[in-house]
CSV table of N, CA and C in Angstrom, one decimal:
chain,number,residue,atom,x,y,z
A,287,LEU,N,127.6,82.5,75.8
A,287,LEU,CA,129.0,83.5,76.2
A,287,LEU,C,127.9,84.9,76.5
A,288,GLN,N,128.2,85.4,77.8
A,288,GLN,CA,127.7,86.5,78.1
A,288,GLN,C,128.5,87.9,77.2
A,289,THR,N,127.6,88.7,76.8
A,289,THR,CA,128.6,89.6,76.1
A,289,THR,C,128.2,91.0,76.5
A,290,MET,N,127.6,91.2,77.8
A,290,MET,CA,127.3,92.5,78.2
A,290,MET,C,128.1,92.7,79.7
A,291,THR,N,127.9,93.9,80.0
A,291,THR,CA,128.5,94.0,81.5
A,291,THR,C,128.0,95.2,82.0
A,292,VAL,N,127.7,95.3,83.3
A,292,VAL,CA,127.4,96.3,83.9
A,292,VAL,C,128.6,97.5,84.3
A,293,THR,N,128.1,98.7,83.9
A,293,THR,CA,129.1,99.9,84.4
A,293,THR,C,128.7,101.1,84.7
A,294,ASP,N,129.3,101.7,85.6
A,294,ASP,CA,128.9,102.9,85.9
A,294,ASP,C,129.3,104.0,84.8
A,295,TRP,N,128.5,105.0,84.7
A,295,TRP,CA,128.9,106.0,83.4
A,295,TRP,C,128.5,107.5,83.8
A,296,PRO,N,129.6,108.5,83.9
A,296,PRO,CA,131.0,108.1,83.6
A,296,PRO,C,131.5,107.1,84.8
A,297,PRO,N,132.7,106.4,84.4
A,297,PRO,CA,133.3,105.8,85.6
A,297,PRO,C,133.6,106.6,87.0
A,298,LEU,N,133.6,105.7,88.0
A,298,LEU,CA,134.2,106.1,89.2
A,298,LEU,C,133.3,107.4,89.8
A,299,ASN,N,131.9,107.6,89.5
A,299,ASN,CA,131.3,108.8,90.1
A,299,ASN,C,130.0,108.5,91.0
A,300,ASN,N,130.4,107.0,91.3
A,300,ASN,CA,129.1,106.6,92.2
A,300,ASN,C,127.8,106.8,91.5
A,301,SER,N,127.4,106.5,90.4
A,301,SER,CA,126.5,106.9,89.4
A,301,SER,C,125.1,106.2,89.8
A,302,ARG,N,124.2,107.0,89.9
A,302,ARG,CA,122.8,106.5,89.8
A,302,ARG,C,122.5,105.6,88.3
A,303,GLU,N,123.2,105.8,87.5
A,303,GLU,CA,122.9,105.4,86.0
A,303,GLU,C,124.0,104.0,85.7
A,304,VAL,N,123.1,103.1,85.4
A,304,VAL,CA,123.9,101.9,84.7
A,304,VAL,C,123.6,101.8,83.2
A,305,ASN,N,124.6,101.4,82.7
A,305,ASN,CA,124.5,101.1,81.1
A,305,ASN,C,125.0,99.6,81.0
A,306,LEU,N,124.2,99.1,79.8
A,306,LEU,CA,124.7,97.7,79.5
A,306,LEU,C,125.3,97.8,78.3
A,307,ILE,N,127.0,97.3,78.4
A,307,ILE,CA,127.7,97.3,77.2
A,307,ILE,C,128.3,96.1,76.7
A,308,ASP,N,127.9,96.0,75.1
A,308,ASP,CA,128.6,94.9,74.4
A,308,ASP,C,130.1,94.6,75.0
A,309,THR,N,130.7,94.3,75.2
A,309,THR,CA,132.1,93.9,75.8
A,309,THR,C,133.0,93.5,74.5
A,310,LEU,N,132.4,92.8,73.4
A,310,LEU,CA,133.1,92.8,72.1
A,310,LEU,C,133.3,93.8,71.3
A,311,THR,N,132.3,94.8,71.2
A,311,THR,CA,132.3,96.0,70.4
A,311,THR,C,132.5,97.1,71.2
A,312,GLY,N,131.9,97.2,72.5
A,312,GLY,CA,132.1,98.2,73.2
A,312,GLY,C,130.9,99.5,73.0
A,313,THR,N,130.1,98.8,72.4
A,313,THR,CA,128.6,99.5,72.1
A,313,THR,C,127.7,99.2,73.1
A,314,ARG,N,127.0,100.6,73.5
A,314,ARG,CA,125.8,100.4,74.6
A,314,ARG,C,124.7,99.7,74.0
A,315,ILE,N,124.3,98.9,74.7
A,315,ILE,CA,123.1,98.0,74.5
A,315,ILE,C,121.7,98.6,74.8
A,316,ALA,N,121.8,98.9,76.1
A,316,ALA,CA,120.9,99.6,76.9
A,316,ALA,C,121.1,100.7,77.9
A,317,GLY,N,120.3,101.6,78.5
A,317,GLY,CA,120.9,102.5,79.3
A,317,GLY,C,120.6,103.8,78.8
A,318,PRO,N,120.6,104.6,79.7
A,318,PRO,CA,121.1,104.4,81.4
A,318,PRO,C,119.8,104.0,81.9
A,319,LEU,N,120.1,102.9,82.9
A,319,LEU,CA,118.9,102.5,83.6
A,319,LEU,C,119.3,103.5,84.9
A,320,ILE,N,118.1,104.0,85.1
A,320,ILE,CA,118.1,105.0,86.3
A,320,ILE,C,117.8,104.2,87.6
A,321,HIS,N,118.5,104.5,88.7
A,321,HIS,CA,118.4,104.2,90.2
A,321,HIS,C,118.1,105.4,91.2
A,322,GLU,N,117.4,105.1,92.1
A,322,GLU,CA,117.2,106.1,93.1
A,322,GLU,C,118.3,106.6,93.8
A,323,SER,N,119.7,105.7,93.9
A,323,SER,CA,120.7,105.8,94.6
A,323,SER,C,121.8,105.1,94.0
A,324,SER,N,123.1,105.3,94.3
A,324,SER,CA,124.0,104.7,93.5
A,324,SER,C,124.1,103.3,93.3
A,325,ALA,N,124.2,102.7,92.2
A,325,ALA,CA,124.1,101.3,92.0
A,325,ALA,C,125.6,100.7,92.3
A,326,LYS,N,125.5,99.5,93.1
A,326,LYS,CA,126.4,98.8,93.8
A,326,LYS,C,126.6,97.7,93.5
A,327,GLY,N,125.9,96.9,92.6
A,327,GLY,CA,126.4,95.4,92.4
A,327,GLY,C,125.1,95.1,91.2
A,328,GLY,N,125.3,94.0,90.6
A,328,GLY,CA,124.5,93.4,89.6
A,328,GLY,C,124.7,91.9,89.4
A,329,ALA,N,123.7,91.1,88.6
A,329,ALA,CA,123.8,90.0,88.4
A,329,ALA,C,122.9,89.6,87.2
A,330,PHE,N,123.5,89.1,86.1
A,330,PHE,CA,122.6,88.5,85.1
A,330,PHE,C,121.9,86.9,85.4
A,331,SER,N,120.6,87.0,84.8
A,331,SER,CA,120.2,85.8,84.8
A,331,SER,C,120.6,84.6,84.2
A,332,PRO,N,120.4,83.2,84.7
A,332,PRO,CA,121.2,82.2,83.9
A,332,PRO,C,120.7,82.2,82.3
A,333,ASN,N,119.8,82.8,81.9
A,333,ASN,CA,119.7,82.8,80.6
A,333,ASN,C,119.9,84.1,79.9
A,334,GLY,N,120.4,85.1,80.6
A,334,GLY,CA,120.9,86.3,80.2
A,334,GLY,C,119.9,87.4,80.0
A,335,ARG,N,118.6,87.0,80.1
A,335,ARG,CA,117.4,87.9,79.6
A,335,ARG,C,117.2,89.0,80.7
A,336,LEU,N,117.6,88.5,82.3
A,336,LEU,CA,117.5,89.7,83.2
A,336,LEU,C,118.7,90.1,83.6
A,337,LEU,N,118.6,91.4,84.2
A,337,LEU,CA,119.7,91.8,84.8
A,337,LEU,C,119.1,92.3,86.2
A,338,ALA,N,119.8,92.1,87.5
A,338,ALA,CA,119.2,92.4,88.5
A,338,ALA,C,120.5,93.5,89.0
A,339,THR,N,119.9,94.6,89.5
A,339,THR,CA,120.9,95.6,90.1
A,339,THR,C,120.7,96.1,91.6
A,340,VAL,N,121.3,96.5,92.4
A,340,VAL,CA,121.1,97.1,93.7
A,340,VAL,C,122.0,98.1,94.0
A,341,THR,N,121.0,98.7,94.9
A,341,THR,CA,121.6,100.2,95.2
A,341,THR,C,121.9,100.3,96.4
A,342,GLU,N,122.8,101.3,97.0
A,342,GLU,CA,123.4,101.6,98.2
A,342,GLU,C,122.6,101.5,99.3
A,343,ARG,N,121.2,101.6,99.0
A,343,ARG,CA,120.2,101.6,99.9
A,343,ARG,C,119.8,100.4,100.2
A,344,GLY,N,120.0,99.4,99.3
A,344,GLY,CA,119.5,97.9,99.3
A,344,GLY,C,118.4,97.7,98.4
A,345,VAL,N,117.9,98.5,97.7
A,345,VAL,CA,116.7,98.4,96.6
A,345,VAL,C,117.2,97.6,95.4
A,346,ILE,N,116.4,96.4,95.1
A,346,ILE,CA,116.8,95.6,94.3
A,346,ILE,C,115.8,96.1,92.9
A,347,HIS,N,116.5,96.0,91.6
A,347,HIS,CA,115.8,96.4,90.5
A,347,HIS,C,116.0,95.1,89.6
A,348,LEU,N,115.1,94.8,88.9
A,348,LEU,CA,114.9,93.9,87.8
A,348,LEU,C,114.8,94.6,86.1
A,349,TRP,N,115.7,94.3,85.4
A,349,TRP,CA,115.4,94.6,84.2
A,349,TRP,C,115.5,93.9,82.9
A,350,ASP,N,115.0,94.0,81.8
A,350,ASP,CA,115.2,93.2,80.6
A,350,ASP,C,116.5,93.7,80.1
A,351,SER,N,117.4,92.5,80.0
A,351,SER,CA,118.6,92.9,79.4
A,351,SER,C,119.1,93.3,78.2
A,352,ARG,N,117.9,93.1,77.1
A,352,ARG,CA,118.0,93.4,75.8
A,352,ARG,C,117.6,94.8,75.6
A,353,THR,N,116.4,95.3,76.5
A,353,THR,CA,115.7,96.7,76.1
A,353,THR,C,116.1,97.8,77.0
A,354,GLY,N,116.4,97.4,78.4
A,354,GLY,CA,117.1,98.1,79.6
A,354,GLY,C,115.5,98.5,80.2
A,355,GLU,N,114.3,98.0,79.9
A,355,GLU,CA,113.2,98.0,80.7
A,355,GLU,C,113.0,97.4,81.6
A,356,SER,N,112.5,98.0,82.8
A,356,SER,CA,112.2,97.7,84.1
A,356,SER,C,111.2,96.6,83.9
A,357,VAL,N,111.3,95.6,84.7
A,357,VAL,CA,110.4,94.1,84.4
A,357,VAL,C,109.6,94.2,85.6
A,358,ARG,N,109.7,94.7,86.6
A,358,ARG,CA,108.9,95.0,88.0
A,358,ARG,C,109.4,96.0,88.6
A,359,SER,N,108.2,96.7,89.6
A,359,SER,CA,108.9,97.5,90.8
A,359,SER,C,109.8,97.2,91.3
A,360,PRO,N,110.8,98.4,91.9
A,360,PRO,CA,111.6,98.1,92.8
A,360,PRO,C,111.5,97.4,93.8
A,361,VAL,N,112.2,96.6,94.5
A,361,VAL,CA,112.1,95.8,95.7
A,361,VAL,C,113.2,96.3,96.9
A,362,GLU,N,112.5,96.9,97.9
A,362,GLU,CA,113.4,97.0,99.1
A,362,GLU,C,114.0,95.8,100.0
A,363,SER,N,115.1,95.5,100.0
A,363,SER,CA,115.7,94.1,100.7
A,363,SER,C,115.9,94.3,102.2
A,364,GLY,N,115.5,95.6,102.5
A,364,GLY,CA,116.1,95.8,104.2
A,364,GLY,C,117.4,95.6,104.4
A,365,ILE,N,118.5,95.5,103.3
A,365,ILE,CA,119.5,95.5,103.7
A,365,ILE,C,120.4,96.8,103.3
A,366,ILE,N,120.9,97.6,104.0
A,366,ILE,CA,121.4,99.0,103.5
A,366,ILE,C,123.1,98.3,103.3
A,367,GLY,N,123.4,98.5,102.1
A,367,GLY,CA,124.9,98.1,101.7
A,367,GLY,C,124.8,96.9,100.8
A,368,LEU,N,123.7,96.3,100.6
A,368,LEU,CA,123.7,95.3,100.0
A,368,LEU,C,124.7,95.0,98.5
A,369,ASN,N,125.5,94.3,98.5
A,369,ASN,CA,126.2,94.7,97.0
A,369,ASN,C,126.6,93.2,96.2
A,370,ARG,N,125.8,92.0,96.8
A,370,ARG,CA,126.3,90.7,96.2
A,370,ARG,C,124.5,90.3,95.8
A,371,LEU,N,124.7,90.0,94.5
A,371,LEU,CA,123.4,89.5,94.1
A,371,LEU,C,124.0,87.9,93.3
A,372,SER,N,123.0,86.9,93.3
A,372,SER,CA,123.0,86.0,92.6
A,372,SER,C,121.8,85.1,92.3
A,373,PHE,N,121.6,84.9,90.8
A,373,PHE,CA,120.2,84.0,90.6
A,373,PHE,C,120.4,82.5,90.9
A,374,SER,N,119.1,82.0,91.0
A,374,SER,CA,119.0,80.5,91.1
A,374,SER,C,119.3,80.1,89.5
A,375,PRO,N,119.8,78.5,89.6
A,375,PRO,CA,120.1,78.1,88.3
A,375,PRO,C,119.0,78.3,87.3
A,376,ASP,N,117.7,78.2,87.9
A,376,ASP,CA,116.6,78.3,86.9
A,376,ASP,C,116.0,79.7,86.6
A,377,GLY,N,116.8,80.6,87.3
A,377,GLY,CA,116.0,81.9,87.5
A,377,GLY,C,114.9,82.4,88.3
A,378,SER,N,114.5,81.4,89.1
A,378,SER,CA,113.4,81.8,89.6
A,378,SER,C,113.7,82.4,91.0
A,379,TYR,N,114.5,82.6,91.6
A,379,TYR,CA,114.9,83.3,93.2
A,379,TYR,C,116.2,83.9,92.7
A,380,LEU,N,116.3,85.1,93.6
A,380,LEU,CA,117.6,86.1,93.7
A,380,LEU,C,117.9,86.2,95.1
A,381,ALA,N,119.1,85.9,95.2
A,381,ALA,CA,119.7,85.9,96.6
A,381,ALA,C,120.6,87.3,96.7
A,382,GLY,N,121.0,87.8,97.7
A,382,GLY,CA,121.7,88.9,98.1
A,382,GLY,C,122.3,88.9,99.4
A,383,PHE,N,123.6,89.6,99.7
A,383,PHE,CA,124.1,89.8,100.7
A,383,PHE,C,125.2,90.9,100.9
A,384,THR,N,125.6,91.2,101.8
A,384,THR,CA,126.6,92.2,102.0
A,384,THR,C,128.0,91.7,102.3
A,385,GLN,N,128.9,91.6,101.4
A,385,GLN,CA,130.2,91.1,101.5
A,385,GLN,C,131.1,91.9,102.2
A,386,LYS,N,130.8,92.1,103.4
A,386,LYS,CA,131.7,93.1,104.3
A,386,LYS,C,131.3,92.9,105.7
A,387,ASN,N,132.0,93.2,106.6
A,387,ASN,CA,131.4,93.4,108.0
A,387,ASN,C,130.9,94.7,108.4
A,388,ALA,N,129.7,95.1,107.8
A,388,ALA,CA,129.4,96.4,108.0
A,388,ALA,C,128.4,96.7,108.9
A,389,GLY,N,128.3,96.1,110.0
A,389,GLY,CA,127.3,96.2,110.9
A,389,GLY,C,126.2,95.2,110.9
A,390,PRO,N,125.1,95.5,111.5
A,390,PRO,CA,123.9,94.6,111.5
A,390,PRO,C,123.5,94.3,110.4
A,391,GLY,N,123.4,94.7,109.4
A,391,GLY,CA,122.9,94.3,108.0
A,391,GLY,C,123.9,93.3,107.5
A,392,SER,N,125.0,93.2,108.0
A,392,SER,CA,126.0,92.4,107.1
A,392,SER,C,125.9,90.7,107.7
A,393,THR,N,125.0,91.0,108.4
A,393,THR,CA,124.7,89.1,109.2
A,393,THR,C,123.5,88.9,108.6
A,394,ASN,N,122.7,89.5,107.5
A,394,ASN,CA,121.9,89.0,106.9
A,394,ASN,C,122.0,88.9,105.5
A,395,ALA,N,121.1,87.8,104.8
A,395,ALA,CA,121.2,87.5,103.5
A,395,ALA,C,119.7,87.7,103.1
A,396,VAL,N,119.6,87.7,101.8
A,396,VAL,CA,118.0,88.0,101.2
A,396,VAL,C,117.7,87.1,100.3
A,397,LEU,N,116.3,86.8,100.3
A,397,LEU,CA,115.9,86.0,99.2
A,397,LEU,C,114.6,86.5,98.5
A,398,LEU,N,114.6,86.5,97.2
A,398,LEU,CA,113.5,87.2,96.6
A,398,LEU,C,113.0,86.2,95.4
A,399,ARG,N,111.7,85.9,95.7
A,399,ARG,CA,111.0,85.0,94.6
A,399,ARG,C,110.6,85.7,93.2
A,400,LEU,N,111.0,85.3,92.4
A,400,LEU,CA,110.7,86.3,91.1
A,400,LEU,C,109.3,86.0,90.1
A,401,ASP,N,109.1,84.9,90.3
A,401,ASP,CA,107.7,84.4,89.7
A,401,ASP,C,106.5,85.1,90.2
A,402,ASP,N,106.7,85.7,91.5
A,402,ASP,CA,105.6,86.4,91.9
A,402,ASP,C,105.8,87.7,92.0
A,403,LEU,N,105.2,88.8,91.3
A,403,LEU,CA,105.4,90.3,91.1
A,403,LEU,C,105.2,90.8,92.5
A,404,ASN,N,104.3,90.1,93.3
A,404,ASN,CA,103.9,91.1,94.5
A,404,ASN,C,104.9,90.2,95.8
A,405,ALA,N,105.8,89.3,95.4
A,405,ALA,CA,106.5,88.9,96.5
A,405,ALA,C,107.7,90.0,97.1
A,406,ARG,N,107.8,89.9,98.4
A,406,ARG,CA,108.6,90.9,98.9
A,406,ARG,C,110.2,90.2,99.2
A,407,ALA,N,111.0,90.9,99.4
A,407,ALA,CA,112.4,90.2,99.8
A,407,ALA,C,112.4,89.6,101.3
A,408,ARG,N,112.7,88.5,101.6
A,408,ARG,CA,112.7,87.6,102.9
A,408,ARG,C,114.2,87.8,103.5
A,409,LEU,N,114.2,88.5,104.5
A,409,LEU,CA,115.4,88.4,105.4
A,409,LEU,C,115.9,87.2,105.8
A,410,LEU,N,117.1,86.9,105.7
A,410,LEU,CA,117.5,85.4,106.1
A,410,LEU,C,118.7,86.0,107.3
A,411,PRO,N,118.2,86.0,108.6
A,411,PRO,CA,119.3,86.2,109.7
A,411,PRO,C,120.3,85.1,110.2
A,412,HIS,N,121.4,85.8,110.5
A,412,HIS,CA,122.6,84.7,110.7
A,412,HIS,C,123.3,85.7,112.1
A,413,ARG,N,124.0,84.7,112.6
A,413,ARG,CA,124.7,85.2,113.7
A,413,ARG,C,125.8,85.8,113.7
A,414,TYR,N,126.4,85.6,112.4
A,414,TYR,CA,127.9,86.1,111.8
A,414,TYR,C,127.5,86.7,110.5
A,415,PRO,N,128.9,87.6,110.2
A,415,PRO,CA,128.5,88.4,109.0
A,415,PRO,C,128.7,87.4,107.6
A,416,VAL,N,127.7,87.5,106.7
A,416,VAL,CA,127.5,86.6,105.5
A,416,VAL,C,128.9,86.8,104.8
A,417,GLY,N,129.5,85.6,104.0
A,417,GLY,CA,130.6,85.7,103.4
A,417,GLY,C,130.2,85.3,101.9
A,418,ASP,N,129.0,84.7,101.8
A,418,ASP,CA,128.8,84.1,100.2
A,418,ASP,C,127.6,83.3,100.7
A,419,ALA,N,126.7,83.1,99.5
A,419,ALA,CA,125.6,82.6,99.3
A,419,ALA,C,125.3,82.0,97.9
A,420,ARG,N,125.3,80.7,98.0
A,420,ARG,CA,125.0,79.9,96.8
A,420,ARG,C,123.9,79.1,97.0
A,421,PHE,N,123.2,78.8,95.2
A,421,PHE,CA,122.0,77.9,95.0
A,421,PHE,C,122.6,76.4,95.0
A,422,SER,N,122.1,75.4,95.3
A,422,SER,CA,122.1,74.3,94.9
A,422,SER,C,121.7,74.0,93.5
A,423,PRO,N,122.3,73.1,92.7
A,423,PRO,CA,122.2,73.0,91.3
A,423,PRO,C,120.5,72.9,91.0
A,424,ASP,N,119.7,72.5,91.7
A,424,ASP,CA,118.4,72.4,91.8
A,424,ASP,C,117.6,73.7,91.9
A,425,GLY,N,118.2,74.7,92.7
A,425,GLY,CA,117.7,75.9,93.0
A,425,GLY,C,116.8,75.8,94.4
A,426,LYS,N,116.7,74.5,94.8
A,426,LYS,CA,115.9,74.2,95.8
A,426,LYS,C,116.4,74.7,97.4
A,427,VAL,N,117.7,74.8,97.2
A,427,VAL,CA,118.4,75.0,98.6
A,427,VAL,C,119.3,76.4,98.3
A,428,LEU,N,119.1,77.4,99.1
A,428,LEU,CA,120.4,78.5,99.3
A,428,LEU,C,121.2,78.0,100.4
A,429,VAL,N,122.5,78.0,100.2
A,429,VAL,CA,123.4,78.0,101.1
A,429,VAL,C,124.2,79.1,101.5
A,430,VAL,N,124.1,79.6,102.7
A,430,VAL,CA,124.7,80.8,103.1
A,430,VAL,C,125.9,80.5,104.2
A,431,MET,N,127.1,81.1,103.8
A,431,MET,CA,128.4,81.0,104.6
A,431,MET,C,128.2,81.8,105.5
A,432,ALA,N,128.3,81.9,106.7
A,432,ALA,CA,128.5,83.1,107.9
A,432,ALA,C,129.5,82.4,108.6
A,433,ALA,N,130.7,82.4,108.6
A,433,ALA,CA,131.6,81.8,109.2
A,433,ALA,C,131.5,82.1,110.6
A,434,PRO,N,131.8,81.3,111.7
A,434,PRO,CA,132.1,79.8,111.3
A,434,PRO,C,131.0,78.8,111.2
A,435,ASP,N,129.8,79.2,110.6
A,435,ASP,CA,128.8,78.3,110.3
A,435,ASP,C,128.3,78.3,108.8
A,436,VAL,N,127.5,77.5,108.7
A,436,VAL,CA,126.8,77.4,107.1
A,436,VAL,C,125.3,76.7,107.5
A,437,GLN,N,124.6,77.9,106.8
A,437,GLN,CA,122.9,77.6,107.2
A,437,GLN,C,122.4,77.3,105.8
A,438,LEU,N,121.9,76.2,105.6
A,438,LEU,CA,120.8,75.9,104.8
A,438,LEU,C,119.4,76.1,104.9
A,439,TRP,N,118.8,77.0,103.4
A,439,TRP,CA,117.7,77.4,103.5
A,439,TRP,C,116.8,76.8,102.6
A,440,ARG,N,115.3,76.4,102.8
A,440,ARG,CA,114.6,76.0,101.6
A,440,ARG,C,114.3,77.2,100.9
A,441,THR,N,114.6,76.9,99.3
A,441,THR,CA,113.8,78.2,98.8
A,441,THR,C,112.4,78.5,98.5
A,442,GLU,N,111.6,77.4,98.5
A,442,GLU,CA,110.2,77.4,98.4
A,442,GLU,C,109.4,77.8,99.4
A,443,ASP,N,109.7,78.0,100.7
A,443,ASP,CA,109.1,78.1,101.7
A,443,ASP,C,109.9,79.1,102.7
A,444,VAL,N,111.0,79.4,102.5
A,444,VAL,CA,112.1,80.1,103.1
A,444,VAL,C,112.2,79.6,104.7
A,445,ARG,N,112.6,78.4,104.6
A,445,ARG,CA,112.7,77.8,106.0
A,445,ARG,C,114.1,77.4,106.0
A,446,ARG,N,114.7,77.5,107.3
A,446,ARG,CA,116.0,77.1,107.7
A,446,ARG,C,115.7,75.4,107.7
A,447,MET,N,116.8,74.8,107.2
A,447,MET,CA,116.9,73.3,107.1
A,447,MET,C,118.0,72.9,108.3
A,448,GLY,N,117.2,72.9,109.4
A,448,GLY,CA,117.9,72.3,110.5
A,448,GLY,C,118.9,73.4,111.3
A,449,ARG,N,119.8,73.1,112.0
A,449,ARG,CA,120.5,73.9,112.8
A,449,ARG,C,121.7,74.5,111.8
A,450,PRO,N,122.2,75.7,112.2
A,450,PRO,CA,123.6,75.6,111.5
A,450,PRO,C,124.5,74.6,111.5
A,451,ILE,N,125.3,74.5,110.6
A,451,ILE,CA,126.7,73.5,110.7
A,451,ILE,C,127.9,74.4,110.8
A,452,ALA,N,128.7,73.8,111.7
A,452,ALA,CA,130.0,74.6,112.0
A,452,ALA,C,131.0,73.8,111.0
A,453,VAL,N,131.7,74.6,110.5
A,453,VAL,CA,132.6,74.5,109.7
A,453,VAL,C,134.3,74.8,110.3
């Protein structure tokens, strides 16, 4: 049971600060986690030990969810407005996308390998705005839905798996 949540503090101010709050007690666990611009999204790793956050400028941050310490240097995603993040089931990859039709960046997803501290975010280009991105149960495939297409990507070498599938 995940007992933490990411919140802007104070609420509704496009804050550069994120706090981790125990949802059962309302107690702050860690924070403020400082960002270079407004924090726009976040996700916890499957084991709950990492928190990934992303800013309005598309910079991804990784934090230790117990201490609030940064665990690697911030990573430029290359997508302004990136606001959705998800971890692979084993926590070794992080995917992101912009869930809105916001111009050129909305047709890209991004994939970041987490076990390599020098890894850069890889852009995954699509013809249409990305509506969702999900990992296969084993984390070896990223499924990107960009209606009317679905594209499969191998996470290990960030390669397309065939042509887009019309849905």
